[in-house]
CSV table of C-alpha atoms in Angstrom, one decimal:
chain,number,residue,atom,x,y,z
F,1,UNK,CA,0.0,0.0,0.0
F,2,UNK,CA,1.5,3.3,-1.1
F,3,UNK,CA,-0.1,6.6,-0.5
F,4,UNK,CA,0.6,10.1,-1.8
F,5,UNK,CA,-1.0,13.1,-0.1
F,6,UNK,CA,-1.1,16.7,-1.4
F,7,UNK,CA,-2.7,19.7,0.3
F,8,UNK,CA,-3.1,23.2,-1.1
F,9,UNK,CA,-4.7,25.9,0.9
F,10,UNK,CA,-6.1,29.2,-0.3
F,11,UNK,CA,-8.5,31.7,1.0
F,12,UNK,CA,-9.7,29.7,4.0
F,13,UNK,CA,-10.2,26.5,2.0
F,14,UNK,CA,-7.8,23.5,1.9
F,15,UNK,CA,-8.0,21.2,-1.0
F,16,UNK,CA,-6.7,17.7,-0.1
F,17,UNK,CA,-5.9,15.1,-2.7
F,18,UNK,CA,-5.0,11.5,-1.7
F,19,UNK,CA,-3.7,8.8,-4.1
F,20,UNK,CA,-3.6,5.3,-2.8
F,21,UNK,CA,-1.9,2.5,-4.7
F,22,UNK,CA,-2.8,-1.0,-3.7
F,23,UNK,CA,0.0,-3.3,-5.0
F,24,UNK,CA,-1.2,-6.3,-3.2
F,25,UNK,CA,-3.2,-9.1,-5.0
F,26,UNK,CA,-6.3,-8.6,-2.9
F,27,UNK,CA,-8.8,-5.7,-2.6
F,28,UNK,CA,-8.3,-3.7,0.6
F,29,UNK,CA,-10.7,-1.7,2.6
F,30,UNK,CA,-9.5,1.5,4.1
F,31,UNK,CA,-10.6,4.5,6.0
F,32,UNK,CA,-9.4,8.1,5.2
F,33,UNK,CA,-9.9,10.5,8.0
F,34,UNK,CA,-9.5,14.3,7.8
F,35,UNK,CA,-7.3,15.8,10.5
F,36,UNK,CA,-7.4,19.4,9.4
F,37,UNK,CA,-9.4,21.8,11.5
F,38,UNK,CA,-12.7,22.1,9.7
F,39,UNK,CA,-15.6,20.2,8.2
F,40,UNK,CA,-15.1,17.9,5.3
F,41,UNK,CA,-16.7,19.0,2.0
F,42,UNK,CA,-16.9,15.8,0.0
F,43,UNK,CA,-17.2,15.4,-3.7
F,44,UNK,CA,-20.8,15.5,-4.7
F,45,UNK,CA,-23.0,14.5,-7.6
F,46,UNK,CA,-26.4,16.1,-8.0
F,47,UNK,CA,-25.9,17.6,-4.6
F,48,UNK,CA,-25.4,14.3,-2.9
F,49,UNK,CA,-22.0,13.2,-1.5
F,50,UNK,CA,-20.4,10.3,-3.4
F,51,UNK,CA,-20.7,6.8,-1.9
F,52,UNK,CA,-18.4,6.2,1.0
F,53,UNK,CA,-18.1,9.8,2.1
F,54,UNK,CA,-19.3,11.1,5.5
F,55,UNK,CA,-18.5,14.0,7.8
F,56,UNK,CA,-15.2,12.5,8.9
F,57,UNK,CA,-13.8,11.4,5.6
F,58,UNK,CA,-14.0,8.4,3.2
F,59,UNK,CA,-14.5,4.7,3.8
F,60,UNK,CA,-14.1,2.4,0.8
F,61,UNK,CA,-12.2,-0.3,-1.1
F,62,UNK,CA,-9.1,-0.1,-3.3
F,63,UNK,CA,-9.3,-3.0,-5.8
F,64,UNK,CA,-6.4,-5.4,-6.1
F,65,UNK,CA,-3.4,-4.0,-8.0
F,66,UNK,CA,-5.1,-0.7,-8.6
F,67,UNK,CA,-5.1,2.9,-7.7
F,68,UNK,CA,-7.8,5.1,-6.1
F,69,UNK,CA,-7.6,8.9,-6.2
F,70,UNK,CA,-9.7,10.9,-3.7
F,71,UNK,CA,-10.1,14.6,-3.3
F,72,UNK,CA,-12.0,16.8,-0.9
F,73,UNK,CA,-12.1,20.3,0.5
F,74,UNK,CA,-12.0,21.5,4.0
F,75,UNK,CA,-13.3,24.9,5.1
F,76,UNK,CA,-10.6,25.8,7.5
F,77,UNK,CA,-11.6,27.2,10.8
F,78,UNK,CA,-11.9,31.0,10.7
F,79,UNK,CA,-10.3,31.2,14.1
F,80,UNK,CA,-7.1,29.7,12.7
F,81,UNK,CA,-4.6,32.2,11.3
F,82,UNK,CA,-4.9,32.0,7.6
F,83,UNK,CA,-1.4,33.0,6.8
F,84,UNK,CA,0.0,30.3,9.1
F,85,UNK,CA,-2.3,27.4,8.2
F,86,UNK,CA,-1.4,27.0,4.5
F,87,UNK,CA,2.4,26.9,5.1
F,88,UNK,CA,1.7,24.5,8.0
F,89,UNK,CA,-0.2,22.0,5.8
F,90,UNK,CA,2.0,22.6,2.8
F,91,UNK,CA,5.0,21.7,4.8
F,92,UNK,CA,3.7,18.3,6.0
F,93,UNK,CA,0.8,17.2,4.0
F,94,UNK,CA,0.8,13.7,5.6
F,95,UNK,CA,-0.4,15.3,8.8
F,96,UNK,CA,-3.6,16.5,7.1
F,97,UNK,CA,-5.0,13.0,6.6
F,98,UNK,CA,-5.1,9.8,8.6
F,99,UNK,CA,-5.2,6.7,6.4
F,100,UNK,CA,-6.0,3.4,8.1
F,101,UNK,CA,-6.0,0.1,6.2
F,102,UNK,CA,-8.8,-2.0,7.7
F,103,UNK,CA,-7.7,-5.2,6.0
F,104,UNK,CA,-9.0,-7.4,3.2
F,105,UNK,CA,-12.3,-6.3,1.6
F,106,UNK,CA,-15.2,-8.7,1.8
F,107,UNK,CA,-17.1,-9.2,-1.4
F,108,UNK,CA,-20.4,-9.6,0.5
F,109,UNK,CA,-20.1,-6.2,2.2
F,110,UNK,CA,-21.7,-4.4,-0.8
F,111,UNK,CA,-25.2,-3.4,0.0
F,112,UNK,CA,-27.6,-4.8,-2.6
F,113,UNK,CA,-30.4,-2.3,-1.8
F,114,UNK,CA,-30.3,1.0,-3.5
F,115,UNK,CA,-31.0,4.1,-1.4
F,116,UNK,CA,-32.8,7.3,-2.3
F,117,UNK,CA,-29.3,8.9,-2.2
F,118,UNK,CA,-28.2,6.4,-4.9
F,119,UNK,CA,-31.2,7.3,-7.0
F,120,UNK,CA,-30.6,11.1,-6.8
F,121,UNK,CA,-26.9,10.6,-7.5
F,122,UNK,CA,-27.3,8.4,-10.5
F,123,UNK,CA,-30.4,10.0,-12.0
F,124,UNK,CA,-29.8,13.6,-11.2
F,125,UNK,CA,-32.0,16.1,-9.4
F,126,UNK,CA,-35.4,16.8,-10.9
F,127,UNK,CA,-35.8,20.2,-9.2
F,128,UNK,CA,-37.0,23.0,-11.3
F,129,UNK,CA,-34.2,25.6,-11.9
F,130,UNK,CA,-34.0,28.6,-9.6
F,131,UNK,CA,-34.7,31.0,-12.5
F,132,UNK,CA,-38.0,29.3,-13.1
F,133,UNK,CA,-39.3,30.0,-9.6
F,134,UNK,CA,-41.3,33.2,-9.4
F,135,UNK,CA,-40.4,35.6,-6.6
F,136,UNK,CA,-43.8,37.4,-6.5
F,137,UNK,CA,-44.2,37.4,-2.8
F,138,UNK,CA,-41.7,40.2,-2.2
F,139,UNK,CA,-41.8,42.5,-5.3
F,140,UNK,CA,-40.2,45.5,-3.6
F,141,UNK,CA,-36.7,44.0,-3.3
F,142,UNK,CA,-36.3,41.0,-5.6
F,143,UNK,CA,-37.9,42.1,-8.8
F,144,UNK,CA,-36.2,45.5,-8.7
F,145,UNK,CA,-32.9,43.9,-8.2
F,146,UNK,CA,-32.9,41.0,-10.6
F,147,UNK,CA,-34.7,42.4,-13.6
F,148,UNK,CA,-35.6,40.6,-16.7
F,149,UNK,CA,-35.1,36.8,-16.3
F,150,UNK,CA,-37.3,36.5,-13.2
F,151,UNK,CA,-39.9,39.1,-13.9
F,152,UNK,CA,-40.7,37.4,-17.2
F,153,UNK,CA,-41.5,34.1,-15.5
F,154,UNK,CA,-44.5,34.5,-13.2
F,155,UNK,CA,-47.1,34.2,-15.9
F,156,UNK,CA,-46.7,30.5,-16.8
F,157,UNK,CA,-46.6,29.5,-13.1
F,158,UNK,CA,-50.0,31.2,-12.5
F,159,UNK,CA,-51.4,29.3,-15.3
F,160,UNK,CA,-50.3,26.0,-13.8
F,161,UNK,CA,-51.2,26.8,-10.2
F,162,UNK,CA,-54.9,27.5,-10.0
F,163,UNK,CA,-54.9,26.6,-6.3
F,164,UNK,CA,-51.9,28.6,-5.4
F,165,UNK,CA,-54.1,31.4,-3.9
F,166,UNK,CA,-54.7,29.4,-0.7
F,167,UNK,CA,-51.2,28.3,-0.2
F,168,UNK,CA,-48.9,30.5,1.8
F,169,UNK,CA,-46.6,32.7,-0.2
F,170,UNK,CA,-43.6,30.6,-0.9
F,171,UNK,CA,-40.3,32.3,-1.5
F,172,UNK,CA,-39.1,28.8,-0.6
F,173,UNK,CA,-36.8,27.4,1.9
F,174,UNK,CA,-33.7,29.1,0.4
F,175,UNK,CA,-34.5,32.2,2.3
F,176,UNK,CA,-35.2,30.1,5.4
F,177,UNK,CA,-32.0,28.2,5.0
F,178,UNK,CA,-30.1,31.4,4.4
F,179,UNK,CA,-31.7,32.8,7.5
F,180,UNK,CA,-30.8,29.7,9.4
F,181,UNK,CA,-27.2,29.9,8.3
F,182,UNK,CA,-27.1,33.6,9.3
F,183,UNK,CA,-28.3,32.6,12.8
F,184,UNK,CA,-25.3,30.4,13.3
F,185,UNK,CA,-23.2,33.5,13.4
F,186,UNK,CA,-19.8,34.3,12.0
F,187,UNK,CA,-17.9,32.7,14.8
F,188,UNK,CA,-19.1,29.2,13.9
F,189,UNK,CA,-17.5,27.2,11.1
F,190,UNK,CA,-19.5,26.8,7.9
F,191,UNK,CA,-21.0,23.4,7.6
F,192,UNK,CA,-21.6,21.5,4.4
F,193,UNK,CA,-25.2,22.5,4.5
F,194,UNK,CA,-24.3,26.2,4.9
F,195,UNK,CA,-22.0,26.1,1.9
F,196,UNK,CA,-24.6,24.5,-0.3
F,197,UNK,CA,-27.4,26.8,0.8
F,198,UNK,CA,-25.1,29.8,0.3
F,199,UNK,CA,-24.3,28.5,-3.2
F,200,UNK,CA,-28.0,28.0,-3.9
F,201,UNK,CA,-28.9,31.5,-2.6
F,202,UNK,CA,-26.2,33.0,-4.9
F,203,UNK,CA,-27.5,31.0,-7.8
F,204,UNK,CA,-31.0,32.2,-7.1
F,205,UNK,CA,-29.9,35.8,-7.0
F,206,UNK,CA,-28.6,35.5,-10.5
F,207,UNK,CA,-25.5,36.7,-12.2
F,208,UNK,CA,-26.7,40.1,-13.0
F,209,UNK,CA,-26.7,41.3,-9.4
F,210,UNK,CA,-23.2,39.8,-9.0
F,211,UNK,CA,-22.0,41.9,-11.9
F,212,UNK,CA,-23.6,45.1,-10.7
F,213,UNK,CA,-22.2,44.6,-7.2
F,214,UNK,CA,-18.8,44.1,-8.7
F,215,UNK,CA,-18.8,47.1,-10.9
F,216,UNK,CA,-20.1,49.3,-8.1
F,217,UNK,CA,-17.5,48.1,-5.7
F,218,UNK,CA,-14.8,48.5,-8.3
F,219,UNK,CA,-15.5,52.2,-8.5
F,220,UNK,CA,-15.3,52.5,-4.7
F,221,UNK,CA,-12.0,50.6,-4.7
F,222,UNK,CA,-10.7,52.8,-7.5
F,223,UNK,CA,-11.4,55.9,-5.4
F,224,UNK,CA,-9.6,54.4,-2.4
F,225,UNK,CA,-6.6,53.6,-4.6
F,226,UNK,CA,-6.4,57.0,-6.1
F,227,UNK,CA,-6.5,58.5,-2.6
F,228,UNK,CA,-3.7,56.2,-1.5
F,229,UNK,CA,-1.6,57.1,-4.6
F,230,UNK,CA,-2.0,60.8,-3.8
F,231,UNK,CA,-1.0,60.3,-0.2
F,232,UNK,CA,2.0,58.1,-1.0
F,233,UNK,CA,5.0,60.2,-0.3
F,234,UNK,CA,3.0,63.4,-0.2
F,235,UNK,CA,3.9,66.4,1.9
F,236,UNK,CA,1.8,67.3,4.9
F,237,UNK,CA,0.1,70.1,2.9
F,238,UNK,CA,-0.7,67.9,-0.1
F,239,UNK,CA,-1.9,65.1,2.2
F,240,UNK,CA,-4.2,67.5,4.0
F,241,UNK,CA,-5.6,68.8,0.7
F,242,UNK,CA,-6.1,65.3,-0.6
F,243,UNK,CA,-7.9,64.1,2.5
F,244,UNK,CA,-10.2,67.2,2.6
F,245,UNK,CA,-11.2,66.7,-1.1
F,246,UNK,CA,-11.8,63.0,-0.7
F,247,UNK,CA,-15.1,61.8,0.7
F,248,UNK,CA,-13.3,59.1,2.6
F,249,UNK,CA,-11.0,59.5,5.6
F,250,UNK,CA,-7.7,57.9,6.4
F,251,UNK,CA,-9.5,54.9,7.8
F,252,UNK,CA,-10.5,54.0,4.2
F,253,UNK,CA,-6.9,53.0,3.7
F,254,UNK,CA,-7.2,50.2,6.2
F,255,UNK,CA,-9.0,48.1,3.7
F,256,UNK,CA,-6.3,48.5,1.0
F,257,UNK,CA,-4.8,45.1,1.8
F,258,UNK,CA,-8.1,43.4,1.5
F,259,UNK,CA,-8.8,45.3,-1.8
F,260,UNK,CA,-5.5,44.1,-3.2
F,261,UNK,CA,-6.4,40.4,-2.4
F,262,UNK,CA,-9.9,40.8,-3.8
F,263,UNK,CA,-8.6,42.4,-7.0
F,264,UNK,CA,-6.0,39.7,-7.5
F,265,UNK,CA,-8.6,37.1,-7.2
F,266,UNK,CA,-10.9,38.9,-9.6
F,267,UNK,CA,-8.1,39.3,-12.1
F,268,UNK,CA,-7.2,35.6,-11.8
F,269,UNK,CA,-10.8,34.6,-12.4
F,270,UNK,CA,-11.1,37.1,-15.3
F,271,UNK,CA,-8.0,35.7,-16.9
F,272,UNK,CA,-9.2,32.2,-16.5
F,273,UNK,CA,-12.5,33.1,-18.1
F,274,UNK,CA,-10.8,34.9,-20.9
F,275,UNK,CA,-8.6,31.8,-21.6
F,276,UNK,CA,-11.7,29.6,-21.6
F,277,UNK,CA,-13.5,32.0,-23.9
F,278,UNK,CA,-10.5,31.9,-26.3
F,279,UNK,CA,-10.4,28.1,-26.2
F,280,UNK,CA,-14.1,27.6,-26.8
F,281,UNK,CA,-14.6,28.5,-30.4
F,282,UNK,CA,-17.7,26.7,-31.8
F,283,UNK,CA,-18.4,27.1,-35.5
F,284,UNK,CA,-21.2,29.7,-35.1
F,285,UNK,CA,-22.0,29.8,-38.8
F,286,UNK,CA,-22.6,26.0,-39.0
F,287,UNK,CA,-24.7,26.2,-35.9
F,288,UNK,CA,-26.8,29.0,-37.4
F,289,UNK,CA,-27.3,26.9,-40.5
F,290,UNK,CA,-28.4,24.0,-38.3
F,291,UNK,CA,-30.9,26.1,-36.5
H,1,UNK,CA,-46.5,-2.6,0.8
H,2,UNK,CA,-45.4,0.4,-1.1
H,3,UNK,CA,-46.3,0.2,-4.8
H,4,UNK,CA,-44.9,2.6,-7.4
H,5,UNK,CA,-46.9,3.3,-10.5
H,6,UNK,CA,-44.5,4.3,-13.2
H,7,UNK,CA,-44.2,4.8,-17.0
H,8,UNK,CA,-41.6,6.0,-19.4
H,9,UNK,CA,-43.7,8.6,-21.1
H,10,UNK,CA,-46.3,10.9,-19.5
H,11,UNK,CA,-49.9,11.0,-20.4
H,12,UNK,CA,-50.5,7.3,-20.3
H,13,UNK,CA,-52.9,7.4,-17.4
H,14,UNK,CA,-50.6,6.8,-14.4
H,15,UNK,CA,-52.6,9.1,-12.1
H,16,UNK,CA,-55.9,7.5,-13.1
H,17,UNK,CA,-54.7,4.0,-12.5
H,18,UNK,CA,-52.9,4.9,-9.3
H,19,UNK,CA,-56.2,6.4,-8.0
H,20,UNK,CA,-58.2,3.3,-9.1
H,21,UNK,CA,-55.5,0.8,-7.8
H,22,UNK,CA,-55.5,2.6,-4.4
H,23,UNK,CA,-59.3,2.3,-4.3
H,24,UNK,CA,-59.1,-1.4,-5.2
H,25,UNK,CA,-56.4,-2.1,-2.7
H,26,UNK,CA,-57.8,0.1,0.1
H,27,UNK,CA,-54.5,2.0,0.0
H,28,UNK,CA,-53.4,5.6,0.4
H,29,UNK,CA,-52.5,7.2,-3.0
H,30,UNK,CA,-49.5,9.6,-2.8
H,31,UNK,CA,-49.2,12.2,-5.6
H,32,UNK,CA,-45.4,12.1,-6.0
H,33,UNK,CA,-45.3,14.1,-9.2
H,34,UNK,CA,-43.6,17.0,-7.5
H,35,UNK,CA,-43.5,19.3,-10.5
H,36,UNK,CA,-46.6,18.4,-12.4
H,37,UNK,CA,-49.1,17.0,-9.9
H,38,UNK,CA,-52.5,16.2,-11.1
H,39,UNK,CA,-54.4,14.2,-8.5
H,40,UNK,CA,-56.9,16.3,-6.6
H,41,UNK,CA,-55.5,19.0,-4.3
H,42,UNK,CA,-57.0,20.0,-0.9
H,43,UNK,CA,-56.0,23.0,1.2
H,44,UNK,CA,-53.6,22.1,4.0
H,45,UNK,CA,-50.2,20.5,4.3
H,46,UNK,CA,-49.2,18.7,1.1
H,47,UNK,CA,-46.2,16.6,-0.1
H,48,UNK,CA,-44.2,19.7,-0.9
H,49,UNK,CA,-44.5,20.8,2.8
H,50,UNK,CA,-43.6,17.2,3.9
H,51,UNK,CA,-40.5,17.1,1.7
H,52,UNK,CA,-39.4,20.6,2.9
H,53,UNK,CA,-39.6,19.4,6.5
H,54,UNK,CA,-42.6,21.6,7.3
H,55,UNK,CA,-45.3,19.0,7.8
H,56,UNK,CA,-45.7,15.5,9.2
H,57,UNK,CA,-46.4,13.0,6.4
H,58,UNK,CA,-49.1,11.1,8.3
H,59,UNK,CA,-50.9,14.3,9.1
H,60,UNK,CA,-50.9,15.3,5.5
H,61,UNK,CA,-52.9,12.3,4.4
H,62,UNK,CA,-56.6,13.1,3.8
H,63,UNK,CA,-58.7,10.2,4.7
H,64,UNK,CA,-62.5,10.0,4.9
H,65,UNK,CA,-63.2,10.2,1.1
H,66,UNK,CA,-63.6,7.1,-1.2
H,67,UNK,CA,-59.7,7.1,-1.5
H,68,UNK,CA,-57.2,8.3,1.1
H,69,UNK,CA,-54.8,10.7,-0.6
H,70,UNK,CA,-51.6,12.6,0.2
H,71,UNK,CA,-51.9,15.5,-2.2
H,72,UNK,CA,-49.0,17.4,-3.8
H,73,UNK,CA,-48.6,21.2,-4.0
H,74,UNK,CA,-48.8,22.9,-7.4
H,75,UNK,CA,-46.1,25.6,-7.1
H,76,UNK,CA,-42.7,25.6,-8.7
H,77,UNK,CA,-41.3,27.1,-5.5
H,78,UNK,CA,-42.6,24.2,-3.6
H,79,UNK,CA,-41.2,21.7,-6.1
H,80,UNK,CA,-37.8,23.3,-5.8
H,81,UNK,CA,-37.9,23.4,-2.0
H,82,UNK,CA,-38.8,19.7,-1.8
H,83,UNK,CA,-35.9,17.4,-1.0
H,84,UNK,CA,-36.9,14.2,-2.8
H,85,UNK,CA,-34.6,12.1,-0.5
H,86,UNK,CA,-37.1,12.7,2.3
H,87,UNK,CA,-39.7,10.8,0.3
H,88,UNK,CA,-38.3,7.5,1.6
H,89,UNK,CA,-39.1,8.2,5.2
H,90,UNK,CA,-42.4,9.9,4.4
H,91,UNK,CA,-43.7,6.9,2.5
H,92,UNK,CA,-42.6,4.5,5.2
H,93,UNK,CA,-44.3,6.6,7.8
H,94,UNK,CA,-47.5,6.7,5.8
H,95,UNK,CA,-47.3,2.9,5.3
H,96,UNK,CA,-46.8,2.3,9.0
H,97,UNK,CA,-49.8,4.5,9.9
H,98,UNK,CA,-52.3,3.7,7.1
H,99,UNK,CA,-51.2,0.3,5.5
H,100,UNK,CA,-50.6,0.0,1.8
H,101,UNK,CA,-49.4,3.0,-0.2
H,102,UNK,CA,-49.7,3.6,-4.0
H,103,UNK,CA,-47.2,6.2,-5.3
H,104,UNK,CA,-48.2,8.0,-8.5
H,105,UNK,CA,-44.7,8.7,-9.9
H,106,UNK,CA,-43.7,11.4,-12.4
H,107,UNK,CA,-42.9,10.3,-16.0
H,108,UNK,CA,-39.2,10.1,-17.0
H,109,UNK,CA,-36.1,8.8,-15.4
H,110,UNK,CA,-34.9,11.5,-13.0
H,111,UNK,CA,-34.5,11.3,-9.3
H,112,UNK,CA,-38.1,12.1,-8.5
H,113,UNK,CA,-39.0,8.8,-10.3
H,114,UNK,CA,-36.0,6.9,-9.0
H,115,UNK,CA,-36.5,7.6,-5.3
H,116,UNK,CA,-40.0,6.1,-5.1
H,117,UNK,CA,-38.7,3.1,-7.1
H,118,UNK,CA,-35.7,2.7,-4.6
H,119,UNK,CA,-38.2,2.7,-1.7
H,120,UNK,CA,-41.1,0.7,-3.2
H,121,UNK,CA,-41.5,-3.0,-2.7
H,122,UNK,CA,-42.9,-3.4,-6.2
H,123,UNK,CA,-44.0,-1.4,-9.2
H,124,UNK,CA,-46.7,-1.4,-11.9
H,125,UNK,CA,-45.6,-0.2,-15.3
H,126,UNK,CA,-48.3,1.6,-17.3
H,127,UNK,CA,-48.0,1.6,-21.1
H,128,UNK,CA,-50.1,3.0,-23.9
H,129,UNK,CA,-51.3,0.7,-26.6
H,130,UNK,CA,-48.8,2.2,-29.2
H,131,UNK,CA,-46.0,0.7,-31.2
H,132,UNK,CA,-43.2,2.2,-29.1
H,133,UNK,CA,-44.9,1.4,-25.8
H,134,UNK,CA,-43.2,-1.9,-25.3
H,135,UNK,CA,-39.7,-0.4,-25.6
H,136,UNK,CA,-40.7,2.3,-23.1
H,137,UNK,CA,-42.0,-0.3,-20.7
H,138,UNK,CA,-38.7,-2.3,-21.0
H,139,UNK,CA,-36.6,0.8,-20.2
H,140,UNK,CA,-38.8,1.6,-17.2
H,141,UNK,CA,-38.5,-1.9,-15.9
H,142,UNK,CA,-34.7,-1.7,-16.3
H,143,UNK,CA,-34.7,1.4,-14.2
H,144,UNK,CA,-36.8,-0.3,-11.6
H,145,UNK,CA,-34.6,-3.4,-11.6
H,146,UNK,CA,-31.5,-1.2,-11.2
H,147,UNK,CA,-33.1,0.4,-8.1
H,148,UNK,CA,-34.1,-2.9,-6.6
H,149,UNK,CA,-37.8,-2.7,-7.3
H,150,UNK,CA,-39.6,-5.8,-8.7
H,151,UNK,CA,-42.3,-5.5,-11.5
H,152,UNK,CA,-45.7,-6.7,-10.1
H,153,UNK,CA,-47.7,-6.1,-13.3
H,154,UNK,CA,-48.0,-4.3,-16.6
H,155,UNK,CA,-51.1,-2.3,-17.4
H,156,UNK,CA,-51.7,-1.5,-21.1
H,157,UNK,CA,-54.0,1.5,-20.7
H,158,UNK,CA,-56.7,3.0,-22.9
H,159,UNK,CA,-57.0,0.1,-25.1
H,160,UNK,CA,-59.4,0.3,-28.1
H,161,UNK,CA,-58.2,-2.3,-30.5
H,162,UNK,CA,-56.7,-5.7,-29.6
H,163,UNK,CA,-53.1,-5.4,-28.3
H,164,UNK,CA,-50.5,-8.2,-28.2
H,165,UNK,CA,-50.7,-8.7,-24.4
H,166,UNK,CA,-48.7,-11.9,-24.5
H,167,UNK,CA,-45.7,-10.0,-26.0
H,168,UNK,CA,-45.8,-7.5,-23.1
H,169,UNK,CA,-46.0,-10.4,-20.6
H,170,UNK,CA,-43.2,-12.4,-22.2
H,171,UNK,CA,-40.8,-9.5,-22.7
H,172,UNK,CA,-41.4,-7.9,-19.3
H,173,UNK,CA,-41.8,-11.1,-17.3
H,174,UNK,CA,-44.9,-10.0,-15.4
H,175,UNK,CA,-48.6,-10.4,-15.9
H,176,UNK,CA,-50.0,-7.9,-18.4
H,177,UNK,CA,-53.6,-6.5,-18.1
H,178,UNK,CA,-55.3,-4.4,-20.6
H,179,UNK,CA,-57.5,-1.6,-19.3
H,180,UNK,CA,-60.1,-0.4,-21.9
H,181,UNK,CA,-60.5,3.2,-22.9
H,182,UNK,CA,-63.6,4.4,-21.0
H,183,UNK,CA,-65.1,7.8,-20.3
H,184,UNK,CA,-65.9,6.8,-16.7
H,185,UNK,CA,-62.2,6.2,-16.1
H,186,UNK,CA,-61.1,9.5,-17.4
H,187,UNK,CA,-63.7,11.4,-15.3
H,188,UNK,CA,-63.0,9.3,-12.1
H,189,UNK,CA,-60.2,11.4,-10.7
H,190,UNK,CA,-61.9,14.7,-11.4
H,191,UNK,CA,-65.1,13.6,-9.7
H,192,UNK,CA,-63.1,11.8,-7.0
H,193,UNK,CA,-65.2,8.7,-7.5
H,194,UNK,CA,-63.2,5.6,-8.4
H,195,UNK,CA,-64.8,3.4,-11.1
H,196,UNK,CA,-64.1,0.3,-8.9
H,197,UNK,CA,-66.6,1.8,-6.4
H,198,UNK,CA,-69.0,3.7,-8.6
H,199,UNK,CA,-69.3,1.0,-11.4
H,200,UNK,CA,-68.0,-2.2,-9.7
H,201,UNK,CA,-69.5,-4.5,-12.4
H,202,UNK,CA,-68.0,-2.6,-15.4
H,203,UNK,CA,-65.2,-4.0,-17.6
H,204,UNK,CA,-62.7,-1.3,-16.5
H,205,UNK,CA,-63.4,-2.1,-12.8
H,206,UNK,CA,-62.9,-5.8,-13.5
H,207,UNK,CA,-59.5,-5.2,-15.1
H,208,UNK,CA,-58.4,-2.9,-12.3
H,209,UNK,CA,-59.3,-5.6,-9.8
H,210,UNK,CA,-57.2,-8.0,-11.9
H,211,UNK,CA,-54.3,-5.6,-11.6
H,212,UNK,CA,-54.8,-5.3,-7.9
H,213,UNK,CA,-54.8,-9.1,-7.5
H,214,UNK,CA,-51.6,-9.3,-9.5
H,215,UNK,CA,-50.1,-6.7,-7.1
H,216,UNK,CA,-51.3,-8.6,-4.0
H,217,UNK,CA,-49.8,-11.9,-5.4
H,218,UNK,CA,-46.4,-10.2,-6.0
H,219,UNK,CA,-46.5,-8.8,-2.5
H,220,UNK,CA,-46.7,-12.2,-0.8
């Protein structure tokens, strides 16, 4: 049994990959336990963790003479110092994971019955997409924010829901779940459920709001950076003039470090997207002819 | 027992036959078509609420009518909020409290069909008397087999001309019953009066009782 463990940490999330070679002539059962400080975010299909994963880690079988590759994420505890944690795990990745070989795998251990989780995993979720769900119950905030895609949808839903009048308004459990995760407070670690509900809530909000938020905050960041540039190496008189003209005070400069990190992330994401856009080049003319 | 009523395509009469089978078996019918429910609705907690963890499955069952029913909500928001994985425990709870359960499944092969099949003890495949129906029925049986659910019977529904029932039975390996096209059947769900109760001597009623017998035999 040979194992190879790799850990990369970035922005409060550690990505752990484990490679296990079984060079023996029999299948072996093993247990992989996470030892990093945070909840395990297992690989998922259709929102359901892959077979063998639980809150602690992975439990499964490596076939004879074969290799199994595993990967999961850990939301590192916010209380841990983020600058220290990555170097710590990078330096000794084997301390991040505890691998225990439980001996020879028994053929009869496989459960014959399929579970609802198996069904969802293999067949895919049948939920209607978030964009198809009308948000009529709270027109003041949501419709104004999200614009076209959602305000166009209520009509077909009313046609299919003659009885909807007597049901309670249903902006669905996303908001409830979001509220629930808010209640847990910032001091607690994010659980798996929190992460998925946050993702779902973001998905529901739509990409347009994301964009507008980004462009609005870019302008704010730009003003802060301009102020910082004017103050850099300026004389007392110049600095006083700059501060009196600017609508922000010196305390605005405190967030410069955070701004720098955010902008770098945004730039990395934009570059990655541009690369993908350059690579994906379908034959538009042929597709048009097809349509 | 928990019986899933499934079909490859929609519009072949799953809801009608689920309703009639539940009446013939004295079972609760659960409208599990989360996105396109069409069994009667009644105000109060429904399957969407149950699967969102907001209602108790046993309390959501409406009994007292000719057929006990667990209705399903009609909203897309409800369908999105519903976690279909909770259906397993909900169906078992209803079975424990009320006895047999007939699940009216959605058409297709997504998780909302798969979960009832994974939970059910047996299934009835409903097919239309068309040329492609046998292939559809085979695919649906394969899905059921994959999820550990045995085929109790095949219902060829809305039959007008003679159909090769033996071919259905041979290929699928389960008794096949033809249910004739009948106006009383198509109105039964809307009126909430099962044909097996309102016209017990009619041909449709006899055929549905045959189906119910095949289901009982498979459940032994």
